[in-house]
């Protein structure tokens, strides 16, 4: 059974930074893609960033230049570095891993507010 455990969410002021972590049991390289999605109250879940096994990345237009997805293959962890945070970034952030099937973490709350 694949487990994805997220951490790093919290309350931050506009303009601040947070780093989310997603750790899985076993090698993250067994997945074709790993990524981050988010869901704000009353809205659908949306893609934030993905990282493929070959290292290519994809970002939502709303976060380009502010967020960076990366991984540590030894620690089996994917990160989302979030800078210049805005109130619109407030959401529950979910880690996703995909091969033939997809897996989700439990989510971590990010709140951007003064």
Coordinates of N, CA, C and O in Angstrom, one line a residue:
X1 N 0.8 -1.2 0.0 CA 0.0 0.0 0.0 C 0.9 1.2 0.0 O 1.8 1.4 0.8
X2 N 0.6 2.2 -0.9 CA 1.4 3.4 -1.0 C 0.9 4.4 0.0 O -0.3 4.7 0.1
X3 N 1.8 5.0 0.8 CA 1.4 6.1 1.7 C 2.2 7.3 1.3 O 3.4 7.3 1.1
X4 N 1.5 8.4 1.2 CA 2.1 9.7 1.0 C 1.8 10.6 2.2 O 0.6 10.8 2.6
X5 N 2.8 11.1 2.9 CA 2.6 11.9 4.1 C 3.1 13.3 3.8 O 4.3 13.5 3.6
X6 N 2.2 14.2 3.9 CA 2.6 15.6 3.7 C 2.8 16.3 5.0 O 2.3 16.0 6.0
X7 N 3.7 17.4 4.9 CA 3.9 18.2 6.1 C 4.4 19.6 5.6 O 4.7 19.7 4.4
X8 N 4.4 20.5 6.5 CA 5.0 21.8 6.2 C 3.9 22.9 6.0 O 4.3 24.1 5.8
X9 N 2.7 22.6 6.1 CA 1.7 23.7 5.9 C 1.6 24.5 7.2 O 2.2 24.3 8.2
X10 N 0.8 25.6 7.1 CA 0.7 26.5 8.2 C 0.1 27.8 7.8 O -0.4 28.0 6.7
X11 N 0.2 28.8 8.7 CA -0.2 30.1 8.5 C 1.0 31.0 8.2 O 2.0 31.0 8.9
X12 N 0.9 31.8 7.1 CA 2.0 32.7 6.7 C 1.4 34.0 6.2 O 0.3 34.0 5.7
X13 N 2.1 35.1 6.4 CA 1.7 36.4 5.9 C 1.9 36.5 4.4 O 2.8 35.8 3.9
X14 N 1.1 37.3 3.8 CA 1.4 37.6 2.3 C 2.8 38.0 2.1 O 3.4 38.8 2.9
X15 N 3.4 37.4 1.0 CA 4.8 37.7 0.7 C 5.7 36.7 1.4 O 6.9 36.7 1.1
X16 N 5.2 35.9 2.3 CA 6.1 34.9 3.0 C 6.3 33.7 2.2 O 5.9 33.5 1.0
X17 N 7.0 32.7 2.8 CA 7.4 31.5 2.2 C 7.0 30.3 3.1 O 7.0 30.4 4.3
X18 N 6.8 29.2 2.4 CA 6.6 27.9 3.1 C 7.2 26.8 2.2 O 7.2 26.9 1.0
X19 N 7.6 25.7 2.8 CA 8.1 24.5 2.0 C 7.3 23.3 2.5 O 7.3 22.9 3.7
X20 N 6.6 22.8 1.5 CA 5.8 21.5 1.8 C 6.7 20.3 1.5 O 7.5 20.4 0.5
X21 N 6.5 19.3 2.2 CA 7.2 18.0 2.0 C 6.2 16.9 1.8 O 5.1 16.9 2.5
X22 N 6.5 15.9 1.0 CA 5.7 14.7 0.8 C 6.6 13.5 0.7 O 7.5 13.4 -0.2
X23 N 6.5 12.7 1.8 CA 7.4 11.5 1.9 C 6.6 10.3 1.6 O 5.5 10.1 2.1
X24 N 7.2 9.4 0.9 CA 6.5 8.1 0.6 C 7.3 6.9 1.0 O 8.6 7.0 1.1
X25 N 6.7 5.8 1.3 CA 7.4 4.6 1.6 C 7.9 4.0 0.3 O 7.2 3.9 -0.7
X26 N 9.2 3.7 0.3 CA 9.7 3.2 -0.9 C 10.2 4.3 -1.9 O 10.1 5.5 -1.6
X27 N 10.8 3.9 -3.0 CA 11.4 4.8 -3.9 C 10.4 5.7 -4.6 O 9.4 5.2 -5.2
X28 N 10.6 7.0 -4.7 CA 9.7 7.9 -5.4 C 9.9 7.7 -6.9 O 9.1 8.1 -7.7
X29 N 11.0 7.1 -7.3 CA 11.3 6.9 -8.8 C 10.5 5.8 -9.4 O 10.5 5.6 -10.6
X30 N 9.7 5.1 -8.6 CA 8.8 4.1 -9.2 C 7.6 4.7 -9.8 O 6.8 4.0 -10.4
X31 N 7.4 6.0 -9.5 CA 6.2 6.7 -10.0 C 6.6 7.5 -11.3 O 7.7 8.0 -11.4
X32 N 5.7 7.5 -12.2 CA 5.9 8.3 -13.5 C 5.9 9.8 -13.2 O 6.7 10.5 -13.8
X33 N 5.0 10.2 -12.3 CA 4.9 11.6 -11.9 C 4.6 11.7 -10.4 O 4.0 10.8 -9.8
X34 N 5.2 12.8 -9.8 CA 4.7 13.2 -8.5 C 4.4 14.6 -8.6 O 5.0 15.4 -9.4
X35 N 3.4 15.1 -7.8 CA 3.0 16.4 -7.9 C 2.2 16.9 -6.8 O 2.0 16.2 -5.8
X36 N 1.9 18.2 -6.8 CA 1.1 18.9 -5.8 C -0.2 19.5 -6.5 O -0.1 20.1 -7.6
X37 N -1.3 19.3 -5.8 CA -2.5 19.9 -6.2 C -3.0 20.7 -5.0 O -2.6 20.5 -3.8
X38 N -4.0 21.5 -5.2 CA -4.6 22.2 -4.1 C -6.1 22.4 -4.3 O -6.6 22.4 -5.4
X39 N -6.8 22.6 -3.2 CA -8.2 22.8 -3.3 C -8.6 23.9 -2.2 O -8.4 23.7 -1.0
X40 N -9.2 24.9 -2.8 CA -9.6 26.0 -1.9 C -11.1 25.8 -1.6 O -11.8 25.1 -2.4
X41 N -11.6 26.4 -0.5 CA -13.0 26.2 -0.2 C -14.0 26.6 -1.3 O -13.8 27.7 -1.9
X42 N -14.9 25.7 -1.7 CA -15.8 26.0 -2.7 C -15.3 25.9 -4.1 O -16.0 26.2 -5.1
X43 N -14.1 25.4 -4.3 CA -13.5 25.3 -5.6 C -13.0 23.9 -5.9 O -12.9 23.1 -4.9
X44 N -12.8 23.6 -7.1 CA -12.3 22.2 -7.5 C -10.8 22.1 -7.2 O -10.1 23.1 -7.2
X45 N -10.4 20.9 -7.0 CA -9.0 20.6 -6.9 C -8.3 21.0 -8.2 O -8.7 20.6 -9.3
X46 N -7.1 21.6 -8.1 CA -6.4 22.1 -9.3 C -4.9 21.7 -9.1 O -4.4 21.6 -8.1
X47 N -4.3 21.5 -10.3 CA -2.9 21.2 -10.4 C -2.1 22.4 -10.0 O -2.4 23.5 -10.4
X48 N -1.0 22.2 -9.2 CA -0.1 23.2 -8.8 C 1.2 23.0 -9.6 O 1.7 23.9 -10.3
X49 N 1.8 21.8 -9.4 CA 3.1 21.5 -10.0 C 3.3 20.0 -10.1 O 2.8 19.3 -9.2
X50 N 3.9 19.6 -11.2 CA 4.3 18.1 -11.3 C 5.8 18.0 -11.6 O 6.4 18.9 -12.2
X51 N 6.3 16.8 -11.3 CA 7.7 16.5 -11.5 C 7.7 15.1 -12.0 O 7.3 14.1 -11.3
X52 N 8.2 14.9 -13.3 CA 8.2 13.6 -13.8 C 9.5 12.8 -13.4 O 10.4 13.4 -12.9
X53 N 9.5 11.5 -13.7 CA 10.6 10.7 -13.3 C 11.9 11.2 -14.0 O 13.0 11.2 -13.4
X54 N 11.8 11.7 -15.2 CA 13.0 12.2 -16.0 C 13.4 13.6 -15.5 O 14.4 14.1 -16.1
X55 N 12.7 14.2 -14.6 CA 13.0 15.5 -14.0 C 12.3 16.7 -14.6 O 12.6 17.8 -14.2
X56 N 11.5 16.5 -15.6 CA 10.8 17.6 -16.2 C 9.7 18.1 -15.3 O 9.1 17.3 -14.5
X57 N 9.4 19.4 -15.3 CA 8.5 20.0 -14.4 C 7.4 20.7 -15.2 O 7.5 21.1 -16.3
X58 N 6.3 20.9 -14.5 CA 5.1 21.6 -15.1 C 4.5 22.4 -13.9 O 4.3 21.8 -12.8
X59 N 4.1 23.6 -14.2 CA 3.5 24.5 -13.2 C 2.2 25.1 -13.7 O 2.1 25.4 -14.9
X60 N 1.3 25.3 -12.8 CA 0.1 26.2 -13.1 C 0.6 27.6 -13.4 O 1.6 28.1 -12.7
X61 N 0.0 28.3 -14.3 CA 0.4 29.6 -14.6 C 0.3 30.5 -13.4 O 1.2 31.4 -13.2
X62 N -0.6 30.3 -12.5 CA -0.7 31.1 -11.3 C 0.4 31.1 -10.3 O 0.6 31.9 -9.4
X63 N 1.3 30.0 -10.4 CA 2.4 29.9 -9.5 C 3.7 29.9 -10.1 O 4.8 29.9 -9.4
X64 N 3.8 30.0 -11.4 CA 5.1 30.1 -12.1 C 5.9 31.3 -11.6 O 5.4 32.4 -11.5
X65 N 7.2 31.0 -11.4 CA 8.1 32.0 -10.9 C 8.1 32.2 -9.4 O 8.9 32.9 -8.8
X66 N 7.1 31.6 -8.7 CA 7.0 31.7 -7.3 C 7.2 30.3 -6.6 O 7.7 30.3 -5.5
X67 N 6.7 29.3 -7.2 CA 6.8 27.9 -6.6 C 7.8 27.1 -7.3 O 8.0 27.2 -8.6
X68 N 8.5 26.2 -6.6 CA 9.4 25.3 -7.2 C 9.2 23.9 -6.6 O 9.2 23.7 -5.4
X69 N 9.0 22.9 -7.5 CA 8.9 21.5 -7.1 C 10.3 20.8 -7.3 O 11.0 21.1 -8.3
X70 N 10.6 20.0 -6.3 CA 11.9 19.3 -6.4 C 11.8 18.0 -5.6 O 10.8 17.7 -5.0
X71 N 12.8 17.2 -5.7 CA 12.8 15.9 -5.0 C 14.1 15.6 -4.4 O 15.2 16.0 -4.9
X72 N 14.1 14.7 -3.4 CA 15.3 14.1 -2.8 C 15.1 12.6 -2.9 O 14.3 12.0 -2.2
X73 N 15.8 12.0 -3.9 CA 15.6 10.5 -4.1 C 16.1 9.7 -3.0 O 15.5 8.6 -2.8
X74 N 17.0 10.1 -2.2 CA 17.5 9.4 -1.0 C 16.5 9.4 0.1 O 16.2 8.4 0.7
X75 N 15.9 10.5 0.3 CA 14.9 10.7 1.3 C 13.5 10.3 0.9 O 12.5 10.3 1.7
X76 N 13.3 9.9 -0.4 CA 12.0 9.6 -1.0 C 11.0 10.7 -0.7 O 9.8 10.4 -0.3
X77 N 11.4 11.9 -0.9 CA 10.6 13.1 -0.6 C 10.5 14.0 -1.8 O 11.5 14.3 -2.4
X78 N 9.3 14.6 -2.0 CA 9.1 15.6 -3.0 C 8.8 16.9 -2.2 O 8.0 16.9 -1.2
X79 N 9.3 18.0 -2.6 CA 9.1 19.3 -2.0 C 8.4 20.3 -2.9 O 8.4 20.2 -4.1
X80 N 7.7 21.2 -2.2 CA 7.1 22.4 -3.0 C 7.5 23.6 -2.2 O 7.0 23.9 -1.1
X81 N 8.5 24.3 -2.7 CA 8.9 25.6 -2.2 C 8.0 26.7 -2.7 O 7.9 26.9 -3.9
X82 N 7.4 27.4 -1.8 CA 6.4 28.4 -2.1 C 6.9 29.7 -1.6 O 7.0 29.9 -0.4
X83 N 7.2 30.6 -2.5 CA 7.6 32.0 -2.2 C 6.6 33.0 -2.6 O 5.7 32.7 -3.5
X84 N 6.7 34.2 -2.1 CA 5.8 35.3 -2.5 C 4.4 34.9 -2.4 O 3.6 35.1 -3.3
X85 N 4.0 34.3 -1.3 CA 2.7 33.7 -1.2 C 1.6 34.8 -1.1 O 1.9 35.9 -0.6
X86 N 0.5 34.5 -1.7 CA -0.6 35.4 -1.8 C -1.8 34.8 -1.1 O -1.9 33.6 -1.0
X87 N -2.8 35.7 -0.7 CA -4.0 35.1 -0.1 C -4.7 34.1 -1.0 O -5.3 33.1 -0.5
X88 N -4.6 34.3 -2.3 CA -5.3 33.3 -3.2 C -4.6 31.9 -3.2 O -5.2 31.0 -3.8
X89 N -3.4 31.8 -2.6 CA -2.8 30.5 -2.5 C -3.3 29.7 -1.3 O -3.0 28.6 -1.1
X90 N -4.2 30.3 -0.5 CA -4.8 29.6 0.6 C -5.6 28.4 0.1 O -6.5 28.6 -0.7
X91 N -5.3 27.2 0.6 CA -6.0 26.0 0.2 C -5.4 24.8 1.0 O -4.4 25.0 1.7
X92 N -6.0 23.7 0.8 CA -5.5 22.4 1.3 C -4.6 21.9 0.1 O -5.1 21.8 -1.0
X93 N -3.4 21.6 0.4 CA -2.4 21.1 -0.6 C -2.3 19.6 -0.5 O -2.0 19.1 0.6
X94 N -2.4 18.9 -1.6 CA -2.3 17.5 -1.6 C -1.2 17.0 -2.5 O -0.9 17.5 -3.6
X95 N -0.5 16.0 -2.0 CA 0.6 15.4 -2.7 C -0.1 14.2 -3.6 O -1.0 13.6 -3.1
X96 N 0.4 14.1 -4.8 CA -0.1 13.1 -5.7 C 1.1 12.3 -6.3 O 2.1 12.9 -6.7
X97 N 0.9 11.0 -6.4 CA 1.9 10.1 -7.1 C 1.1 9.3 -8.1 O 0.1 8.7 -7.8
X98 N 1.7 9.2 -9.3 CA 1.0 8.5 -10.4 C 1.9 7.5 -11.1 O 3.0 7.8 -11.5
X99 N 1.4 6.3 -11.3 CA 2.0 5.3 -12.2 C 0.8 4.8 -13.0 O 0.1 5.6 -13.7
X100 N 0.5 3.5 -12.9 CA -0.7 3.0 -13.6 C -2.0 3.5 -12.8 O -3.0 3.7 -13.4
X101 N -1.8 3.7 -11.5 CA -2.9 4.3 -10.7 C -2.3 5.5 -10.0 O -1.1 5.7 -9.9
X102 N -3.2 6.3 -9.4 CA -2.8 7.5 -8.7 C -3.1 7.3 -7.2 O -4.0 6.6 -6.8
X103 N -2.2 8.0 -6.4 CA -2.3 8.0 -5.0 C -2.3 9.4 -4.5 O -1.7 10.3 -5.0
X104 N -3.0 9.6 -3.3 CA -3.1 10.9 -2.7 C -2.7 10.9 -1.3 O -3.0 9.9 -0.6
X105 N -2.1 12.0 -0.9 CA -1.9 12.2 0.6 C -3.1 12.7 1.2 O -4.2 13.0 0.6
X106 N -3.0 13.0 2.5 CA -4.2 13.4 3.3 C -4.4 14.9 3.2 O -5.5 15.4 3.6
X107 N -3.4 15.6 2.7 CA -3.5 17.1 2.6 C -2.9 17.9 3.8 O -2.9 17.4 4.9
X108 N -2.5 19.0 3.4 CA -2.0 19.9 4.5 C -2.5 21.4 4.2 O -2.4 21.8 3.1
X109 N -2.9 22.0 5.2 CA -3.5 23.3 5.1 C -2.5 24.4 5.0 O -1.6 24.5 5.8
X110 N -2.6 25.3 4.0 CA -1.8 26.5 3.8 C -2.8 27.7 3.9 O -3.7 27.8 3.1
X111 N -2.5 28.6 4.8 CA -3.3 29.8 4.9 C -2.4 31.0 4.8 O -1.4 31.1 5.6
X112 N -2.7 31.8 3.9 CA -2.0 33.1 3.7 C -2.9 34.2 4.1 O -3.8 34.6 3.4
X113 N -2.5 34.9 5.2 CA -3.3 35.9 5.7 C -2.5 36.8 6.6 O -1.6 36.4 7.3
X114 N -2.9 38.1 6.6 CA -2.2 39.0 7.5 C -3.0 39.2 8.8 O -2.6 39.9 9.7

